[in-house]
CSV table of C-alpha atoms in Angstrom, one decimal:
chain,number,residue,atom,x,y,z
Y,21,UNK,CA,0.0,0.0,0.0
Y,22,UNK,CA,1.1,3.3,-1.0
Y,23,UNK,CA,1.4,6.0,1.6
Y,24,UNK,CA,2.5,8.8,-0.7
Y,25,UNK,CA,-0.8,10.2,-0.8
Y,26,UNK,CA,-0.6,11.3,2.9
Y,27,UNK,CA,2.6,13.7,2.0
Y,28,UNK,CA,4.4,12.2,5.4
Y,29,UNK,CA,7.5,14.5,6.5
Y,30,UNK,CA,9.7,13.2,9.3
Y,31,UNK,CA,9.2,16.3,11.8
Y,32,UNK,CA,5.1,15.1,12.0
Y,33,UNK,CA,5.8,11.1,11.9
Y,34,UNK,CA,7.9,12.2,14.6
Y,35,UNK,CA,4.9,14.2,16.4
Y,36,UNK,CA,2.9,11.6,15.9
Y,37,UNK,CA,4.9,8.7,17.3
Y,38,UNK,CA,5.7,10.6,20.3
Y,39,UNK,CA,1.6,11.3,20.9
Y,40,UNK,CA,1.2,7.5,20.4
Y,41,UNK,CA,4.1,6.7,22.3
Y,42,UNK,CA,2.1,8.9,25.2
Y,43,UNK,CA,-1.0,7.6,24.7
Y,44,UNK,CA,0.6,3.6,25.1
Y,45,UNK,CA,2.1,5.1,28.3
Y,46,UNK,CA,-0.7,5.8,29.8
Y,47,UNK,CA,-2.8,3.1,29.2
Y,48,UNK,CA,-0.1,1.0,30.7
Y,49,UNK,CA,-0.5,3.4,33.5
Y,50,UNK,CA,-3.9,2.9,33.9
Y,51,UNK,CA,-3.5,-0.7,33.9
Y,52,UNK,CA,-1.0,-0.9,36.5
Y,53,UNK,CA,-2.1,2.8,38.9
Y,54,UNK,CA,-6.1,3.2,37.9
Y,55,UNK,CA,-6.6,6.6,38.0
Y,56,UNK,CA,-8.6,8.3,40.4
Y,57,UNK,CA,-10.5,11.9,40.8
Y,58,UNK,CA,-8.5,14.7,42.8
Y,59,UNK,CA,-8.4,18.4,42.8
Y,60,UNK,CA,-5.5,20.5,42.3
Y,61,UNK,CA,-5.1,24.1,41.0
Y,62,UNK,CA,-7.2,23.3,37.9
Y,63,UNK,CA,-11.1,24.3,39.0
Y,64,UNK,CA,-12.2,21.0,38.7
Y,65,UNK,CA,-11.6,17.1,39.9
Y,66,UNK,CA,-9.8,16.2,36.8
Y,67,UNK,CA,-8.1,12.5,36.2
Y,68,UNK,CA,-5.0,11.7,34.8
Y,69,UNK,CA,-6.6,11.7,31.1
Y,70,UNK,CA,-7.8,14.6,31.9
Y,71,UNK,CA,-4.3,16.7,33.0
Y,72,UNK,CA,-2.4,15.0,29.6
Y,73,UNK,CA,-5.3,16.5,27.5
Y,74,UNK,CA,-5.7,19.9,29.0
Y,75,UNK,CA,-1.6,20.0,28.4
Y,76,UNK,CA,-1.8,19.2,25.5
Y,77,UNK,CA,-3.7,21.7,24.1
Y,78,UNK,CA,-2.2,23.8,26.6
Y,79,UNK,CA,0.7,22.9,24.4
Y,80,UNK,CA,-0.8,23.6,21.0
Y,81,UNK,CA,-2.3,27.2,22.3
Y,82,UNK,CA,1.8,27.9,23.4
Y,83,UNK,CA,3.0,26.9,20.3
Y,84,UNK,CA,0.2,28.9,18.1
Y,85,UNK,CA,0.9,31.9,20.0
Y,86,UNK,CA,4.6,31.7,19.9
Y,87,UNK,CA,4.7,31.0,15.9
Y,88,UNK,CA,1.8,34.4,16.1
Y,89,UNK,CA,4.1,36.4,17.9
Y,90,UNK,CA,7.7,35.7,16.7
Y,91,UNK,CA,9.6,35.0,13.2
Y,92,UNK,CA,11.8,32.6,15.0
Y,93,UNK,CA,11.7,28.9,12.8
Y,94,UNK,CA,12.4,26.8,15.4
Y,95,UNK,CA,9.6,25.8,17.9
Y,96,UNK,CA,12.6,25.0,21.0
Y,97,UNK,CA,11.1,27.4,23.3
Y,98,UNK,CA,7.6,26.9,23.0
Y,99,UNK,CA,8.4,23.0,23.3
Y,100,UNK,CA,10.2,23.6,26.3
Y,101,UNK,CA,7.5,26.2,27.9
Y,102,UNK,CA,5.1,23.1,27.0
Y,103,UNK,CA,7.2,20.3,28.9
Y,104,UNK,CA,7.7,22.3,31.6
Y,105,UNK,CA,3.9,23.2,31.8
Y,106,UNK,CA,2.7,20.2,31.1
Y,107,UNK,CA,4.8,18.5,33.9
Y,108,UNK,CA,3.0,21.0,36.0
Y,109,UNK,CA,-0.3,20.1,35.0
Y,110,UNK,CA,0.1,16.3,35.5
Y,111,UNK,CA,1.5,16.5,38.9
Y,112,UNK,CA,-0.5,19.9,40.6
Y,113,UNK,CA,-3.2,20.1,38.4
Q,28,UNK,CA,-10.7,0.9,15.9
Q,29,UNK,CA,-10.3,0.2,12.7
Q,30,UNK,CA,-13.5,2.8,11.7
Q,31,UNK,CA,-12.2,5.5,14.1
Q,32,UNK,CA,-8.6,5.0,12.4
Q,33,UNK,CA,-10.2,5.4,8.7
Q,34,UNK,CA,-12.8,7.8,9.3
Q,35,UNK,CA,-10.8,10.5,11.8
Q,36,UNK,CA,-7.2,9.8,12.6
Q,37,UNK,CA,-5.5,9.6,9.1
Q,38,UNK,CA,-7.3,11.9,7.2
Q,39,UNK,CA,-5.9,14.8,10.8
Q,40,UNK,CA,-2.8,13.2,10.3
Q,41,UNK,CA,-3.2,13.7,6.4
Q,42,UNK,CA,-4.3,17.5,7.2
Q,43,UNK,CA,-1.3,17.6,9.6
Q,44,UNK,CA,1.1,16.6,7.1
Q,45,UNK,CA,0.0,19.0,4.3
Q,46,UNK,CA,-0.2,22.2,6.8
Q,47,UNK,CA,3.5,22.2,7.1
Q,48,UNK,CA,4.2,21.6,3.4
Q,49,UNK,CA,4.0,23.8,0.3
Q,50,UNK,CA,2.4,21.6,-2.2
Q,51,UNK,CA,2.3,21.8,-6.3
Q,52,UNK,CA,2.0,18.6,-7.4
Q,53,UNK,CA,2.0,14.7,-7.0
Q,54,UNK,CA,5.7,14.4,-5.8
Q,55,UNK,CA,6.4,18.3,-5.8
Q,56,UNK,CA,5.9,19.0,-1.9
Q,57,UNK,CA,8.3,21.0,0.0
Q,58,UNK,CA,8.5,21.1,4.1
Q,59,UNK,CA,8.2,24.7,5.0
Q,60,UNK,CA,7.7,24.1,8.9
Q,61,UNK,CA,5.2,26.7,10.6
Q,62,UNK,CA,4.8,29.5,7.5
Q,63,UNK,CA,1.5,28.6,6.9
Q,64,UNK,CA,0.5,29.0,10.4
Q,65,UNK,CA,2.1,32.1,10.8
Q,66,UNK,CA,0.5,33.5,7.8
Q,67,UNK,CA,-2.9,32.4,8.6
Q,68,UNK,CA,-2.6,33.7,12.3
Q,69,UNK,CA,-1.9,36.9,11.0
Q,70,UNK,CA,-4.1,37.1,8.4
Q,71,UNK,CA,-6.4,39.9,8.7
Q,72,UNK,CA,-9.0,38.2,6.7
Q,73,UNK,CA,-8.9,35.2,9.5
Q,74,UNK,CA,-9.4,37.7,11.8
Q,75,UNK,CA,-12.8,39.0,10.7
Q,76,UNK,CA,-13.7,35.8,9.9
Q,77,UNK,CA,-13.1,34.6,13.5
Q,78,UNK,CA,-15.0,38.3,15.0
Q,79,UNK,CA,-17.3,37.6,12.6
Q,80,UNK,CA,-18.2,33.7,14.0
Q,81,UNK,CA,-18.0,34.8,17.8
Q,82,UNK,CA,-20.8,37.5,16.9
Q,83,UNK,CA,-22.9,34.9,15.2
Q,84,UNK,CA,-22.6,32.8,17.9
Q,85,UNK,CA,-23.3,35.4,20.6
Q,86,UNK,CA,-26.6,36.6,19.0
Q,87,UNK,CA,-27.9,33.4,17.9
Q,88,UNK,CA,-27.2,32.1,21.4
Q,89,UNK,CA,-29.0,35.2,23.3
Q,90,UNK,CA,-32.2,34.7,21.0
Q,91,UNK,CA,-32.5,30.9,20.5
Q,92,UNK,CA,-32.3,30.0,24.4
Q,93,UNK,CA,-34.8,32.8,25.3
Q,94,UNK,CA,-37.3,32.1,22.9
Q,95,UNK,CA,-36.5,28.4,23.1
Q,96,UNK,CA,-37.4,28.5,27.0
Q,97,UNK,CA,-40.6,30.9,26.2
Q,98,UNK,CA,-42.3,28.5,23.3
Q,99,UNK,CA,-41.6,25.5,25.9
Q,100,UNK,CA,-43.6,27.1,28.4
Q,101,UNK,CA,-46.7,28.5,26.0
Q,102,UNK,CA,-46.9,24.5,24.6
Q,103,UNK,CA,-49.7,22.8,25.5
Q,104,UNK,CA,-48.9,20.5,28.4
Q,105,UNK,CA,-50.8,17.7,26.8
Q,106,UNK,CA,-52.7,15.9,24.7
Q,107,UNK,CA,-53.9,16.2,20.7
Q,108,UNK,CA,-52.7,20.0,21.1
Q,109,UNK,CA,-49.5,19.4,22.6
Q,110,UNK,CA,-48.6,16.4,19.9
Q,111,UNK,CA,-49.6,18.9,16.9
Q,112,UNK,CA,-47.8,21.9,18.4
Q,113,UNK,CA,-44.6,19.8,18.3
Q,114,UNK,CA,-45.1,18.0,15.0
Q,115,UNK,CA,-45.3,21.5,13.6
Q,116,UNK,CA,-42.4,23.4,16.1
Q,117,UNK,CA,-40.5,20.2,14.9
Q,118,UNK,CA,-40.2,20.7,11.1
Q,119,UNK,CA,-38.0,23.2,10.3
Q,120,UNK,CA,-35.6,21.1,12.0
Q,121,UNK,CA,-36.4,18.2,9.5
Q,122,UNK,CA,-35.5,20.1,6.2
Q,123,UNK,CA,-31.9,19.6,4.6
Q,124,UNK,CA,-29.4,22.8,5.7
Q,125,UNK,CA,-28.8,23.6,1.8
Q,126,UNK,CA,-33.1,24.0,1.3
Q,127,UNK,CA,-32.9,26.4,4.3
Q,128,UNK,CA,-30.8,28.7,2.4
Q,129,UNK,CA,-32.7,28.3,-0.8
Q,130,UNK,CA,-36.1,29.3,1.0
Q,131,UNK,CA,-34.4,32.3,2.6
Q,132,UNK,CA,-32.5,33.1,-0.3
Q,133,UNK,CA,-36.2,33.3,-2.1
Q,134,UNK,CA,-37.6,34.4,1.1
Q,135,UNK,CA,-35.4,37.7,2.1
Q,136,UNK,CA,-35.0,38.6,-2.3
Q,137,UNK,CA,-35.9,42.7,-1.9
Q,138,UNK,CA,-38.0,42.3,-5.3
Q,139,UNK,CA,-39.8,38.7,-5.2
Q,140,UNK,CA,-39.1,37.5,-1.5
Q,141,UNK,CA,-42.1,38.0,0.4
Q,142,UNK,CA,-40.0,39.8,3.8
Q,143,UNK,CA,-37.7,41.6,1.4
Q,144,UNK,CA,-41.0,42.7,-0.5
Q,145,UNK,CA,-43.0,43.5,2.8
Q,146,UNK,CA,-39.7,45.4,4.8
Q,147,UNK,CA,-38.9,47.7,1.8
Q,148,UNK,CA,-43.1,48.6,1.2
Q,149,UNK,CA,-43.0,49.6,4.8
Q,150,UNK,CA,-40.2,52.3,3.8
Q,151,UNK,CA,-36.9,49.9,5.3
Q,152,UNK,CA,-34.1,49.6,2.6
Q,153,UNK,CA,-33.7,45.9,2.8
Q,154,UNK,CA,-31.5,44.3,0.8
Q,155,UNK,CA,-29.1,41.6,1.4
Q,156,UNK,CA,-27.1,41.3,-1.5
Q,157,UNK,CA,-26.0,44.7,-1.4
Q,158,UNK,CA,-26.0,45.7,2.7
Q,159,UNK,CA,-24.5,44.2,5.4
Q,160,UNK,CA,-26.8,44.8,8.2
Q,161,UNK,CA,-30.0,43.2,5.8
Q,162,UNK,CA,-27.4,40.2,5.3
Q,163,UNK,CA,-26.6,39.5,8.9
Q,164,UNK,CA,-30.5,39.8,9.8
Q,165,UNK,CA,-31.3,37.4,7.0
Q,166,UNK,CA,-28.9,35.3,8.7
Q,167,UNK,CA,-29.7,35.4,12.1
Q,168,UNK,CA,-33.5,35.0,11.3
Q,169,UNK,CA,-32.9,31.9,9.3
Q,170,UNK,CA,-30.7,30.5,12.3
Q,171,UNK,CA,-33.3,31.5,14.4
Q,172,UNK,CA,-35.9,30.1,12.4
Q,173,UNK,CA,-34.1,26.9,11.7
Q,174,UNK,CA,-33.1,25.9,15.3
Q,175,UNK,CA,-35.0,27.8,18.0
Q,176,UNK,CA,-37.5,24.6,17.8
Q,177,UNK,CA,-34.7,22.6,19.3
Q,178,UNK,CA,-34.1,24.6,21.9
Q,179,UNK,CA,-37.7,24.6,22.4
Q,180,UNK,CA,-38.5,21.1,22.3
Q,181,UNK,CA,-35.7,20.6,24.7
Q,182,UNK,CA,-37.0,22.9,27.0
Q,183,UNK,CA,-40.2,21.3,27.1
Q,184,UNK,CA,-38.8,18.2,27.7
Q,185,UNK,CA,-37.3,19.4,30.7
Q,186,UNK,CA,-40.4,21.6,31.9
Q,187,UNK,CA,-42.7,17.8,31.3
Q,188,UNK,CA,-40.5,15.6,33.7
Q,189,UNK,CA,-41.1,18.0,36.4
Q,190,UNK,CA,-43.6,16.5,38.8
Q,191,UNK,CA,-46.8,17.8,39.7
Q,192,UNK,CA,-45.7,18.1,43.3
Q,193,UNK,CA,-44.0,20.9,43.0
Q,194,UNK,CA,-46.3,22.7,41.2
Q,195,UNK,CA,-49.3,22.0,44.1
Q,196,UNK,CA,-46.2,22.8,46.4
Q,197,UNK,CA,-45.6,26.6,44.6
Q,198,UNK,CA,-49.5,26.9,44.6
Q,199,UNK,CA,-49.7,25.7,48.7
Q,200,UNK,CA,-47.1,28.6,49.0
Q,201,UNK,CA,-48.5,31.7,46.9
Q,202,UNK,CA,-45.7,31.7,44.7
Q,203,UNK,CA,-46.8,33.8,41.6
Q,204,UNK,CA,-45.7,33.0,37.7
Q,205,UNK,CA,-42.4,34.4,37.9
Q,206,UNK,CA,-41.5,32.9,40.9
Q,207,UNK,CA,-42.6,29.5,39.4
Q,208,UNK,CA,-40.0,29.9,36.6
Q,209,UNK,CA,-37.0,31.5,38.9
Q,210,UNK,CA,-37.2,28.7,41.4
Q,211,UNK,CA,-38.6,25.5,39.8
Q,212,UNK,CA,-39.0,25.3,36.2
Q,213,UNK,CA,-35.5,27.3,35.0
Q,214,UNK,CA,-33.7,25.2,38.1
Q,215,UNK,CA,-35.2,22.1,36.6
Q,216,UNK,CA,-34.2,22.7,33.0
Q,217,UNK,CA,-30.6,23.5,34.0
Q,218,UNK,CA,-29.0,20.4,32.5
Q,219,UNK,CA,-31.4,20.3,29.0
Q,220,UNK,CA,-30.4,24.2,28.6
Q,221,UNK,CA,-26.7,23.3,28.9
Q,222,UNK,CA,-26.7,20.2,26.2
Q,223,UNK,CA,-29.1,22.8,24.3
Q,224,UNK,CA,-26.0,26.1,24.6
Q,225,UNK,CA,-23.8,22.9,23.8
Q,226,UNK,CA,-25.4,22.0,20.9
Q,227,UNK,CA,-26.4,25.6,19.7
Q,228,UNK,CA,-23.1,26.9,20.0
Q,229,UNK,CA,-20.6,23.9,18.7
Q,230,UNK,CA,-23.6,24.0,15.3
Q,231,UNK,CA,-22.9,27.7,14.7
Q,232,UNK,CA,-19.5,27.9,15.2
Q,233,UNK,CA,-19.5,25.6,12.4
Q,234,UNK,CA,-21.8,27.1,9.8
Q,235,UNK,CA,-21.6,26.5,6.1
Q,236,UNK,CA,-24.3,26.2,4.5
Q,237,UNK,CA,-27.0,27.9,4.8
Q,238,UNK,CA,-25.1,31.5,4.7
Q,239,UNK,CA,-23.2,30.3,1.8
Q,240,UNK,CA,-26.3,30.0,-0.1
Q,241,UNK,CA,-27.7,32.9,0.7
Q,242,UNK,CA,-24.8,35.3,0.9
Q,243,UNK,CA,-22.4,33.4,-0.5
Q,244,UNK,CA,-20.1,35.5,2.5
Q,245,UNK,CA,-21.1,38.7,1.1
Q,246,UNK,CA,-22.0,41.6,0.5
Q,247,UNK,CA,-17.9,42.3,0.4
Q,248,UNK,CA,-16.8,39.7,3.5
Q,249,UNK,CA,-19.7,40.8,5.7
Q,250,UNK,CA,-20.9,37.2,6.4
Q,251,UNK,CA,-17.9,35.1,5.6
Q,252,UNK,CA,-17.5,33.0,8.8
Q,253,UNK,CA,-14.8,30.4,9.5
Q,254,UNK,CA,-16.1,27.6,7.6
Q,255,UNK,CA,-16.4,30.0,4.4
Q,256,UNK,CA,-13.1,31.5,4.6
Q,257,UNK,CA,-11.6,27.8,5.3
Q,258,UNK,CA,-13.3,26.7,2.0
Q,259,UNK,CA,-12.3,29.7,0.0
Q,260,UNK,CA,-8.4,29.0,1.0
Q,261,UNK,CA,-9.3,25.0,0.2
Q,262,UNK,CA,-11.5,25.4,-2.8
Q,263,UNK,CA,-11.6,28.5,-4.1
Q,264,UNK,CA,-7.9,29.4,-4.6
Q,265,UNK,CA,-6.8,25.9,-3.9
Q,266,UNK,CA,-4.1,26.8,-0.8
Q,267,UNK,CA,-4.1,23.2,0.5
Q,268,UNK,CA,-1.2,24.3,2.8
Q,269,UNK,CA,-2.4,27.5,4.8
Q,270,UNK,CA,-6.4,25.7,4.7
Q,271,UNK,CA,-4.7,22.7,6.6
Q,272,UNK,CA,-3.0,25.0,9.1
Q,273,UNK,CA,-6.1,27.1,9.2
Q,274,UNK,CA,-8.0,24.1,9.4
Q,275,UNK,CA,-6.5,22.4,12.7
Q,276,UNK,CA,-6.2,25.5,14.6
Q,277,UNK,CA,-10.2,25.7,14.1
Q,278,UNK,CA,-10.4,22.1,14.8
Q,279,UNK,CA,-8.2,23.1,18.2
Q,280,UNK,CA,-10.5,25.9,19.0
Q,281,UNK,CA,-14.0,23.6,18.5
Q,282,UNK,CA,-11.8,20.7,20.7
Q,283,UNK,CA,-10.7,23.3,23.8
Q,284,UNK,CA,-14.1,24.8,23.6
Q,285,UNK,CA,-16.2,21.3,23.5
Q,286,UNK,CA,-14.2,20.4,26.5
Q,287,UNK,CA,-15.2,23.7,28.0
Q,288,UNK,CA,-19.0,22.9,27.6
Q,289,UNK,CA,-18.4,19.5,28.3
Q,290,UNK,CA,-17.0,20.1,31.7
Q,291,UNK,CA,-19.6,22.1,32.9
Q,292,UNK,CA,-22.1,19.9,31.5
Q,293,UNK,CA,-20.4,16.9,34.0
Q,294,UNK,CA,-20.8,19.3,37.0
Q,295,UNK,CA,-24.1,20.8,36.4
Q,296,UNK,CA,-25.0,17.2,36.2
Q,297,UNK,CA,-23.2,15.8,39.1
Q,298,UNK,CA,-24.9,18.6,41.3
């Protein structure tokens, strides 16, 4: 089968193998830890599901405004901003 | 899995691929990283578009629920009347979103339409092709038209699985009409009025066709929402690169906002 048609480029098989790879992760996580309920600084009881989605587009609202707001062409800063955010959001959140 | 995979997944990961490439051809593709979000996140015409969507959303929003709640209450509670007044209040919900259009289009026409005719007899200048303000009233009307009944039949269903106890309870208690609605019927109707600002708002955020046949996004770009603009870049000028950009950060802003809606729908339900 010919995959040529999807125009793949390294940088996004790359993005999405490290979503997948998080997305394995967790459910291993859930296996082994089951999530449960708590509150942190977010408003609401949010699970573990929860905190990785909420950074992730926490992630992808980073990212948009940094690419609105600078000409810089690479995305190191916003990445970083997003792992450190996102780190925050799993474990206080 | 497999449907989910075919149906969603690859064709995002498809538009993924294509928003960070400048594309000309089978095999004629080059990686250009973010441009194309850049560009469409500063594009002016994005913008409007965006303002433009938000607006609808607002005013369609503050009518629909209103009058939604305010037909639900004058229905008849039951019987042969009730089961006609919904049959009817029901059907503008069962006709395809393109005939919508077509009607108004006919509809709001300054010289043949029967509203265009009557507003401009009665001395307003009404005239959606040419003026904005006629265009966005055509529009809002039409919305309003089209989807107020499922606001309203929601509404009703929440107003019928209230139990007659209360009412005898509001009656034992002098309570007068108003206080009625305040502290029983709008209380009671809290969850079906959320799935129905849910509903309402993720449906005209997304709007396509029925303003694109009437106004087609005009007069000018007066009525060219989201979806229009998104299309234009897709179909119209064929920019597969800055529409799949433009695309997903939509997408991003219908995903953070259904969570939004979705959260609150969880609480309002769990108390």
């Amino acid at each position: 089968m010919d995959f040529q048609w999807m125009a793949w480029t390294t940088p996004t098989a790359v993005f999405f193998l490290v979503i997948a790879a998080i997305l394995v992760a967790m459910t291993l996580a859930e296996i082994r830890f089951p999530t449960a309920e708590r509150r942190g600084f977010l408003p609401m009881p949010t699970t573990r599901g929860d905190r990785l989605f909420l950074s992730l587009m926490l992630a992808a609202f980073i990212h948009l405004g940094f690419v609105a707001l600078s000409d810089a062409q690479s995305l190191a800063v916003p990445l970083g901003i997003s792992i450190f955010a996102g780190a925050l959001m799993m474990r206080f959140g | 899995m497999a449907l989910v995979a075919f149906s969603a997944v690859i064709p995002l990961m498809t538009v993924v691929n294509y928003s960070v490439q400048d594309i000309f051809g089978p095999g004629q593709r080059y990686f250009i990283g973010v441009d194309w979000f850049r560009e469409a996140l500063r594009d002016p015409e994005v913008h409007g578009a965006f303002l433009r969507q938000l607006a609808f959303s607002g005013i369609v929003l503050a009518i629909e629920i209103p009058l939604g709640v305010a037909v639900a209450l004058l229905l008849p509670k039951a019987g042969w009347k009730s089961s006609l007044a919904i049959v009817i209040l029901a059907l503008p919900l069962l006709i395809p979103f393109n005939v919508v259009g077509t009607i108004w289009q006919v509809y709001a026409r300054p010289e043949i339409g029967f509203l265009g005719r009557v507003l401009n007899d009665i001395g307003i200048d009404f005239n959606y092709t040419g003026d904005a303000v006629s265009a966005w009233a055509t529009i809002v009307l039409m919305d309003v038209w089209h989807w107020t009944p499922l606001v309203a039949l929601l509404a009703f269903a929440g107003l019928r699985s209230i139990p007659d106890a209360y009412y005898q309870a509001a009656r034992i208690d002098g309570a007068g009409r108003l206080a009625v609605f305040r502290f029983i019927e709008l209380p009671k109707m809290k969850s079906v009025l959320t799935i129905a600002v849910l509903l309402r708002f993720m449906d005209s955020f997304m709007i396509y066709t029925e303003p694109f046949v009437v106004t087609g996004g005009g007069p000018g770009s007066a009525t060219t929402f989201l979806s229009i603009r998104l299309v234009n870049m897709a179909v119209g000028q064929f920019d597969l690169g800055p529409a799949a950009a433009f695309s997903l950060m939509y997408f991003l802003v219908i995903l953070l906002i259904s969570y939004v809606f979705y959260t609150i729908l969880q609480r309002a339900s769990a108390s």
